[in-house]
PDB file of C-alpha atoms in Angstrom:
ATOM      1  CA  UNK A 920      71.252 -70.259  61.861  1.00 41.00           C
ATOM      2  CA  UNK A 921      72.814 -69.151  65.112  1.00 46.00           C
ATOM      3  CA  UNK A 922      73.133 -65.462  65.700  1.00 42.00           C
ATOM      4  CA  UNK A 923      76.753 -64.592  66.418  1.00 46.00           C
ATOM      5  CA  UNK A 924      76.213 -61.015  67.531  1.00 41.00           C
ATOM      6  CA  UNK A 925      73.792 -58.244  68.309  1.00 41.00           C
ATOM      7  CA  UNK A 926      75.983 -55.234  67.327  1.00 42.00           C
ATOM      8  CA  UNK A 927      75.066 -52.949  70.221  1.00 42.00           C
ATOM      9  CA  UNK A 928      74.616 -55.607  72.884  1.00 39.00           C
ATOM     10  CA  UNK A 929      76.772 -55.819  75.980  1.00 39.00           C
ATOM     11  CA  UNK A 930      79.398 -58.533  76.055  1.00 34.00           C
ATOM     12  CA  UNK A 931      78.586 -61.156  78.644  1.00 39.00           C
ATOM     13  CA  UNK A 932      79.749 -64.584  79.738  1.00 39.00           C
ATOM     14  CA  UNK A 933      76.420 -65.980  80.937  1.00 39.00           C
ATOM     15  CA  UNK A 934      76.340 -69.126  78.788  1.00 48.00           C
ATOM     16  CA  UNK A 935      79.967 -70.095  79.290  1.00 54.00           C
ATOM     17  CA  UNK A 936      80.530 -73.020  81.646  1.00 53.00           C
ATOM     18  CA  UNK A 937      82.758 -72.572  84.680  1.00 50.00           C
ATOM     19  CA  UNK A 938      85.303 -75.005  83.265  1.00 49.00           C
ATOM     20  CA  UNK A 939      85.472 -73.192  79.958  1.00 54.00           C
ATOM     21  CA  UNK A 940      85.579 -69.744  81.553  1.00 54.00           C
ATOM     22  CA  UNK A 941      88.444 -70.780  83.801  1.00 55.00           C
ATOM     23  CA  UNK A 942      90.351 -72.360  80.931  1.00 63.00           C
ATOM     24  CA  UNK A 943      90.339 -69.631  78.310  1.00 90.00           C
ATOM     25  CA  UNK A 944      93.292 -70.394  76.092  1.00 95.00           C
ATOM     26  CA  UNK A 945      93.959 -69.381  72.499  1.00 97.00           C
ATOM     27  CA  UNK A 946      93.929 -72.538  70.357  1.00 97.00           C
ATOM     28  CA  UNK A 947      96.635 -71.023  68.153  1.00 97.00           C
ATOM     29  CA  UNK A 948      99.147 -69.483  70.572  1.00 96.00           C
ATOM     30  CA  UNK A 949      98.195 -71.608  73.625  1.00 96.00           C
ATOM     31  CA  UNK A 950      98.332 -68.446  75.706  1.00 95.00           C
ATOM     32  CA  UNK A 951      95.680 -67.847  78.357  1.00 94.00           C
ATOM     33  CA  UNK A 952      93.909 -64.524  78.387  1.00 91.00           C
ATOM     34  CA  UNK A 953      91.137 -62.355  79.760  1.00 90.00           C
ATOM     35  CA  UNK A 954      87.756 -62.262  77.993  1.00 86.00           C
ATOM     36  CA  UNK A 955      88.579 -59.014  76.195  1.00 86.00           C
ATOM     37  CA  UNK A 956      91.746 -60.612  74.795  1.00 91.00           C
ATOM     38  CA  UNK A 957      89.989 -63.585  73.196  1.00 96.00           C
ATOM     39  CA  UNK A 958      87.171 -64.354  70.767  1.00 97.00           C
ATOM     40  CA  UNK A 959      84.908 -67.327  71.473  1.00 97.00           C
ATOM     41  CA  UNK A 960      83.845 -69.683  68.675  1.00 98.00           C
ATOM     42  CA  UNK A 961      81.194 -72.400  68.713  1.00 97.00           C
ATOM     43  CA  UNK A 962      79.770 -74.879  66.232  1.00 97.00           C
ATOM     44  CA  UNK A 963      76.347 -74.108  64.778  1.00 95.00           C
ATOM     45  CA  UNK A 964      73.828 -76.968  64.453  1.00 94.00           C
ATOM     46  CA  UNK A 965      74.989 -77.539  60.872  1.00 95.00           C
ATOM     47  CA  UNK A 966      78.598 -77.982  62.034  1.00 96.00           C
ATOM     48  CA  UNK A 967      79.799 -74.577  60.831  1.00 97.00           C
ATOM     49  CA  UNK A 968      82.150 -72.637  63.091  1.00 98.00           C
ATOM     50  CA  UNK A 969      80.710 -69.254  64.040  1.00 97.00           C
ATOM     51  CA  UNK A 970      82.106 -66.432  66.208  1.00 97.00           C
ATOM     52  CA  UNK A 971      80.289 -65.770  69.484  1.00 97.00           C
ATOM     53  CA  UNK A 972      81.286 -62.205  70.312  1.00 95.00           C
ATOM     54  CA  UNK A 973      78.698 -61.974  73.102  1.00 92.00           C
ATOM     55  CA  UNK A 974      79.958 -65.243  74.583  1.00 93.00           C
ATOM     56  CA  UNK A 975      76.389 -66.408  75.120  1.00 92.00           C
ATOM     57  CA  UNK A 976      75.777 -69.105  72.492  1.00 94.00           C
ATOM     58  CA  UNK A 977      75.189 -72.598  73.884  1.00 93.00           C
ATOM     59  CA  UNK A 978      77.517 -75.539  73.457  1.00 91.00           C
ATOM     60  CA  UNK A 979      81.198 -76.179  73.779  1.00 92.00           C
ATOM     61  CA  UNK A 980      83.315 -73.212  72.796  1.00 95.00           C
ATOM     62  CA  UNK A 981      86.941 -72.513  71.984  1.00 97.00           C
ATOM     63  CA  UNK A 982      88.976 -69.337  72.022  1.00 97.00           C
ATOM     64  CA  UNK A 983      91.273 -67.439  69.668  1.00 98.00           C
ATOM     65  CA  UNK A 984      93.192 -64.327  70.635  1.00 96.00           C
ATOM     66  CA  UNK A 985      91.948 -61.037  69.191  1.00 96.00           C
ATOM     67  CA  UNK A 986      93.981 -61.195  65.994  1.00 96.00           C
ATOM     68  CA  UNK A 987      92.888 -61.678  62.390  1.00 97.00           C
ATOM     69  CA  UNK A 988      96.132 -63.525  61.696  1.00 97.00           C
ATOM     70  CA  UNK A 989      95.404 -66.065  64.427  1.00 97.00           C
ATOM     71  CA  UNK A 990      91.845 -66.668  63.251  1.00 98.00           C
ATOM     72  CA  UNK A 991      93.133 -67.254  59.725  1.00 98.00           C
ATOM     73  CA  UNK A 992      95.796 -69.600  61.097  1.00 98.00           C
ATOM     74  CA  UNK A 993      93.221 -71.562  63.087  1.00 98.00           C
ATOM     75  CA  UNK A 994      91.204 -72.060  59.904  1.00 98.00           C
ATOM     76  CA  UNK A 995      94.221 -73.029  57.785  1.00 97.00           C
ATOM     77  CA  UNK A 996      95.512 -75.544  60.340  1.00 97.00           C
ATOM     78  CA  UNK A 997      92.044 -76.982  61.043  1.00 96.00           C
ATOM     79  CA  UNK A 998      92.405 -76.290  64.758  1.00 97.00           C
ATOM     80  CA  UNK A 999      88.695 -75.808  65.418  1.00 97.00           C
ATOM     81  CA  UNK A1000      87.784 -79.487  65.032  1.00 96.00           C
ATOM     82  CA  UNK A1001      90.376 -80.512  67.591  1.00 95.00           C
ATOM     83  CA  UNK A1002      89.432 -77.763  70.017  1.00 96.00           C
ATOM     84  CA  UNK A1003      85.689 -78.361  69.737  1.00 96.00           C
ATOM     85  CA  UNK A1004      86.135 -82.154  69.723  1.00 94.00           C
ATOM     86  CA  UNK A1005      83.859 -82.492  66.694  1.00 94.00           C
ATOM     87  CA  UNK A1006      83.979 -82.571  62.920  1.00 94.00           C
ATOM     88  CA  UNK A1007      83.267 -78.954  62.117  1.00 97.00           C
ATOM     89  CA  UNK A1008      83.697 -76.729  59.102  1.00 97.00           C
ATOM     90  CA  UNK A1009      85.487 -73.398  59.486  1.00 97.00           C
ATOM     91  CA  UNK A1010      84.692 -71.171  56.475  1.00 97.00           C
ATOM     92  CA  UNK A1011      87.735 -69.888  54.605  1.00 97.00           C
ATOM     93  CA  UNK A1012      86.471 -66.330  55.108  1.00 98.00           C
ATOM     94  CA  UNK A1013      85.939 -66.682  58.873  1.00 98.00           C
ATOM     95  CA  UNK A1014      88.584 -64.043  59.582  1.00 98.00           C
ATOM     96  CA  UNK A1015      86.807 -61.564  57.324  1.00 98.00           C
ATOM     97  CA  UNK A1016      83.469 -62.426  58.931  1.00 97.00           C
ATOM     98  CA  UNK A1017      84.830 -61.597  62.383  1.00 98.00           C
ATOM     99  CA  UNK A1018      86.118 -58.268  61.043  1.00 98.00           C
ATOM    100  CA  UNK A1019      82.661 -57.437  59.694  1.00 97.00           C
ATOM    101  CA  UNK A1020      81.008 -58.350  62.986  1.00 97.00           C
ATOM    102  CA  UNK A1021      83.454 -56.274  64.999  1.00 98.00           C
ATOM    103  CA  UNK A1022      82.901 -53.362  62.607  1.00 98.00           C
ATOM    104  CA  UNK A1023      79.123 -53.705  62.959  1.00 97.00           C
ATOM    105  CA  UNK A1024      79.502 -53.870  66.729  1.00 97.00           C
ATOM    106  CA  UNK A1025      81.479 -50.614  66.718  1.00 98.00           C
ATOM    107  CA  UNK A1026      79.024 -48.886  64.378  1.00 98.00           C
ATOM    108  CA  UNK A1027      76.118 -50.002  66.567  1.00 97.00           C
ATOM    109  CA  UNK A1028      77.811 -48.573  69.636  1.00 98.00           C
ATOM    110  CA  UNK A1029      78.467 -45.311  67.805  1.00 98.00           C
ATOM    111  CA  UNK A1030      74.728 -45.080  67.046  1.00 97.00           C
ATOM    112  CA  UNK A1031      73.922 -45.653  70.718  1.00 98.00           C
ATOM    113  CA  UNK A1032      76.457 -43.065  71.834  1.00 98.00           C
ATOM    114  CA  UNK A1033      75.072 -40.532  69.357  1.00 98.00           C
ATOM    115  CA  UNK A1034      71.573 -40.996  70.812  1.00 97.00           C
ATOM    116  CA  UNK A1035      73.041 -40.514  74.281  1.00 98.00           C
ATOM    117  CA  UNK A1036      74.784 -37.294  73.144  1.00 98.00           C
ATOM    118  CA  UNK A1037      78.150 -38.949  73.696  1.00 98.00           C
ATOM    119  CA  UNK A1038      79.290 -39.045  70.063  1.00 98.00           C
ATOM    120  CA  UNK A1039      79.659 -35.902  67.967  1.00 98.00           C
ATOM    121  CA  UNK A1040      80.660 -35.379  64.344  1.00 98.00           C
ATOM    122  CA  UNK A1041      82.146 -32.512  62.398  1.00 97.00           C
ATOM    123  CA  UNK A1042      85.570 -30.944  62.795  1.00 97.00           C
ATOM    124  CA  UNK A1043      84.393 -27.958  64.857  1.00 97.00           C
ATOM    125  CA  UNK A1044      82.505 -30.113  67.379  1.00 98.00           C
ATOM    126  CA  UNK A1045      85.439 -32.513  67.618  1.00 98.00           C
ATOM    127  CA  UNK A1046      87.843 -29.625  68.209  1.00 97.00           C
ATOM    128  CA  UNK A1047      85.562 -28.232  70.898  1.00 97.00           C
ATOM    129  CA  UNK A1048      85.230 -31.609  72.610  1.00 98.00           C
ATOM    130  CA  UNK A1049      89.004 -31.982  72.730  1.00 98.00           C
ATOM    131  CA  UNK A1050      89.659 -28.505  74.084  1.00 94.00           C
ATOM    132  CA  UNK A1051      86.936 -28.882  76.730  1.00 95.00           C
ATOM    133  CA  UNK A1052      88.420 -32.160  77.939  1.00 95.00           C
ATOM    134  CA  UNK A1053      85.237 -34.069  77.119  1.00 97.00           C
ATOM    135  CA  UNK A1054      86.655 -36.190  74.288  1.00 98.00           C
ATOM    136  CA  UNK A1055      87.678 -39.770  75.076  1.00 98.00           C
ATOM    137  CA  UNK A1056      88.862 -40.512  71.518  1.00 98.00           C
ATOM    138  CA  UNK A1057      88.640 -39.070  68.036  1.00 98.00           C
ATOM    139  CA  UNK A1058      87.859 -40.816  64.771  1.00 98.00           C
ATOM    140  CA  UNK A1059      88.690 -39.944  61.176  1.00 98.00           C
ATOM    141  CA  UNK A1060      87.631 -41.485  57.918  1.00 98.00           C
ATOM    142  CA  UNK A1061      90.527 -43.081  56.058  1.00 97.00           C
ATOM    143  CA  UNK A1062      89.601 -40.672  53.254  1.00 97.00           C
ATOM    144  CA  UNK A1063      89.695 -37.558  55.445  1.00 97.00           C
ATOM    145  CA  UNK A1064      91.768 -34.678  54.096  1.00 97.00           C
ATOM    146  CA  UNK A1065      95.217 -34.436  55.645  1.00 97.00           C
ATOM    147  CA  UNK A1066      94.694 -30.797  56.636  1.00 97.00           C
ATOM    148  CA  UNK A1067      91.560 -31.617  58.634  1.00 97.00           C
ATOM    149  CA  UNK A1068      93.306 -34.443  60.461  1.00 97.00           C
ATOM    150  CA  UNK A1069      96.324 -32.214  61.149  1.00 97.00           C
ATOM    151  CA  UNK A1070      94.192 -29.500  62.776  1.00 97.00           C
ATOM    152  CA  UNK A1071      92.528 -31.994  65.103  1.00 98.00           C
ATOM    153  CA  UNK A1072      95.920 -33.544  65.890  1.00 97.00           C
ATOM    154  CA  UNK A1073      97.128 -30.088  66.901  1.00 97.00           C
ATOM    155  CA  UNK A1074      94.198 -29.757  69.294  1.00 97.00           C
ATOM    156  CA  UNK A1075      94.959 -33.180  70.785  1.00 97.00           C
ATOM    157  CA  UNK A1076      98.583 -32.278  71.283  1.00 96.00           C
ATOM    158  CA  UNK A1077      97.716 -28.877  72.791  1.00 96.00           C
ATOM    159  CA  UNK A1078      95.399 -30.524  75.320  1.00 95.00           C
ATOM    160  CA  UNK A1079      97.977 -33.163  76.159  1.00 95.00           C
ATOM    161  CA  UNK A1080     100.747 -30.622  76.749  1.00 95.00           C
ATOM    162  CA  UNK A1081      98.572 -28.011  78.416  1.00 94.00           C
ATOM    163  CA  UNK A1082      96.971 -30.430  80.859  1.00 93.00           C
ATOM    164  CA  UNK A1083     100.124 -32.553  81.240  1.00 93.00           C
ATOM    165  CA  UNK A1084      98.181 -35.763  80.623  1.00 92.00           C
ATOM    166  CA  UNK A1085      99.977 -39.095  80.474  1.00 92.00           C
ATOM    167  CA  UNK A1086      98.967 -39.656  76.840  1.00 92.00           C
ATOM    168  CA  UNK A1087      97.274 -37.812  74.030  1.00 94.00           C
ATOM    169  CA  UNK A1088      93.608 -38.510  73.367  1.00 96.00           C
ATOM    170  CA  UNK A1089      93.665 -41.599  71.096  1.00 97.00           C
ATOM    171  CA  UNK A1090      92.861 -41.205  67.416  1.00 97.00           C
ATOM    172  CA  UNK A1091      91.420 -43.972  65.218  1.00 98.00           C
ATOM    173  CA  UNK A1092      91.219 -44.357  61.438  1.00 97.00           C
ATOM    174  CA  UNK A1093      89.302 -47.568  60.832  1.00 97.00           C
ATOM    175  CA  UNK A1094      86.841 -47.040  57.976  1.00 98.00           C
ATOM    176  CA  UNK A1095      86.958 -45.455  54.544  1.00 97.00           C
ATOM    177  CA  UNK A1096      84.030 -43.434  53.230  1.00 96.00           C
ATOM    178  CA  UNK A1097      82.424 -46.367  51.378  1.00 96.00           C
ATOM    179  CA  UNK A1098      82.572 -48.722  54.372  1.00 96.00           C
ATOM    180  CA  UNK A1099      81.383 -45.939  56.663  1.00 95.00           C
ATOM    181  CA  UNK A1100      78.392 -45.302  54.397  1.00 95.00           C
ATOM    182  CA  UNK A1101      77.515 -49.007  54.411  1.00 95.00           C
ATOM    183  CA  UNK A1102      77.812 -49.278  58.188  1.00 95.00           C
ATOM    184  CA  UNK A1103      76.297 -45.972  59.274  1.00 95.00           C
ATOM    185  CA  UNK A1104      74.219 -44.636  56.407  1.00 95.00           C
ATOM    186  CA  UNK A1105      73.287 -40.994  56.923  1.00 94.00           C
ATOM    187  CA  UNK A1106      75.330 -40.934  60.134  1.00 94.00           C
ATOM    188  CA  UNK A1107      78.608 -41.498  58.280  1.00 97.00           C
ATOM    189  CA  UNK A1108      81.276 -38.964  59.244  1.00 97.00           C
ATOM    190  CA  UNK A1109      84.649 -37.559  58.275  1.00 97.00           C
ATOM    191  CA  UNK A1110      85.674 -36.521  61.792  1.00 98.00           C
ATOM    192  CA  UNK A1111      84.040 -37.588  65.063  1.00 98.00           C
ATOM    193  CA  UNK A1112      84.688 -37.837  68.797  1.00 98.00           C
ATOM    194  CA  UNK A1113      83.458 -40.175  71.521  1.00 98.00           C
ATOM    195  CA  UNK A1114      82.587 -38.214  74.651  1.00 98.00           C
ATOM    196  CA  UNK A1115      82.773 -39.036  78.339  1.00 97.00           C
ATOM    197  CA  UNK A1116      80.051 -41.387  79.529  1.00 97.00           C
ATOM    198  CA  UNK A1117      79.170 -45.063  79.449  1.00 98.00           C
ATOM    199  CA  UNK A1118      78.190 -45.110  75.781  1.00 98.00           C
ATOM    200  CA  UNK A1119      81.269 -43.133  74.764  1.00 98.00           C
ATOM    201  CA  UNK A1120      83.447 -45.539  76.719  1.00 98.00           C
ATOM    202  CA  UNK A1121      81.731 -48.396  74.884  1.00 97.00           C
ATOM    203  CA  UNK A1122      82.718 -46.844  71.547  1.00 98.00           C
ATOM    204  CA  UNK A1123      86.375 -46.601  72.569  1.00 97.00           C
ATOM    205  CA  UNK A1124      86.381 -50.158  73.905  1.00 96.00           C
ATOM    206  CA  UNK A1125      85.022 -51.550  70.648  1.00 97.00           C
ATOM    207  CA  UNK A1126      87.314 -49.375  68.529  1.00 97.00           C
ATOM    208  CA  UNK A1127      90.318 -50.743  70.414  1.00 96.00           C
ATOM    209  CA  UNK A1128      89.035 -54.285  69.878  1.00 96.00           C
ATOM    210  CA  UNK A1129      88.726 -53.820  66.125  1.00 97.00           C
ATOM    211  CA  UNK A1130      92.093 -52.065  65.942  1.00 97.00           C
ATOM    212  CA  UNK A1131      93.748 -54.921  67.821  1.00 96.00           C
ATOM    213  CA  UNK A1132      92.068 -57.543  65.657  1.00 97.00           C
ATOM    214  CA  UNK A1133      93.364 -55.916  62.480  1.00 96.00           C
ATOM    215  CA  UNK A1134      96.863 -55.332  63.851  1.00 94.00           C
ATOM    216  CA  UNK A1135      97.916 -58.652  65.297  1.00 85.00           C
ATOM    217  CA  UNK A1136      96.529 -58.092  68.777  1.00 74.00           C
ATOM    218  CA  UNK A1137      98.088 -54.641  69.215  1.00 77.00           C
ATOM    219  CA  UNK A1138      96.357 -51.273  69.180  1.00 72.00           C
ATOM    220  CA  UNK A1139      98.115 -48.712  67.011  1.00 62.00           C
ATOM    221  CA  UNK A1140      95.699 -45.871  67.677  1.00 68.00           C
ATOM    222  CA  UNK A1141      97.602 -42.606  67.840  1.00 59.00           C
ATOM    223  CA  UNK A1142      97.884 -41.572  71.458  1.00 56.00           C
ATOM    224  CA  UNK A1143      97.034 -45.094  72.617  1.00 44.00           C
ATOM    225  CA  UNK A1144      99.400 -48.064  72.742  1.00 34.00           C
ATOM    226  CA  UNK A1145     101.494 -46.729  69.900  1.00 34.00           C
ATOM    227  CA  UNK A1146     101.634 -44.605  66.799  1.00 32.00           C
ATOM    228  CA  UNK A1147      99.579 -45.654  63.796  1.00 35.00           C
ATOM    229  CA  UNK A1148     101.311 -45.452  60.469  1.00 34.00           C
ATOM    230  CA  UNK A1149      99.059 -43.549  58.058  1.00 29.00           C
TER     231      UNK A1149
END
């Protein structure tokens, strides 16, 4: 079985042919895009369509924009066979599989950032990271108490206004407690912050990717591209 993803691995284009790399086009929308705007899919040896988030698996690939709705549409309309020029089978739950892989990728990056001291948890540490200007983004469990979220939002707003930044520090709510426990085990959190540094930037990049995938290609992180409805 082909491995679609190593969760904490860097995203590369090494195995993509020049022709394919130059012709990245979503098979659903027919729009061309940059690598970070598209997900590559290939056919496994058994003819099953699998996501190639690292863009390193061998063979002919095709592309779908970062949107769960578009992946589901590609499956429903049987677009993968035409794009891959082969009789392939796209599992009905392919969209859900991509979501799980993106979630695992984000969790893996959070683990790496924690080891690099670029990811902190707990409301007091998050508040301190915001007020010191070291926080790149904050994260809350979907089950976090409203009062705790409100206090951290106040710190984000105070930093934004006090420092006259263009935008507030983005805030993400992507996982509930149960999913967090499954993904992160003892490192599950209620409130967290990604800090300045390469690993922290990797967390924010992957959080934006998952947010966009779940929201039709748009990030709704508070303080980012728009306001997230809670």
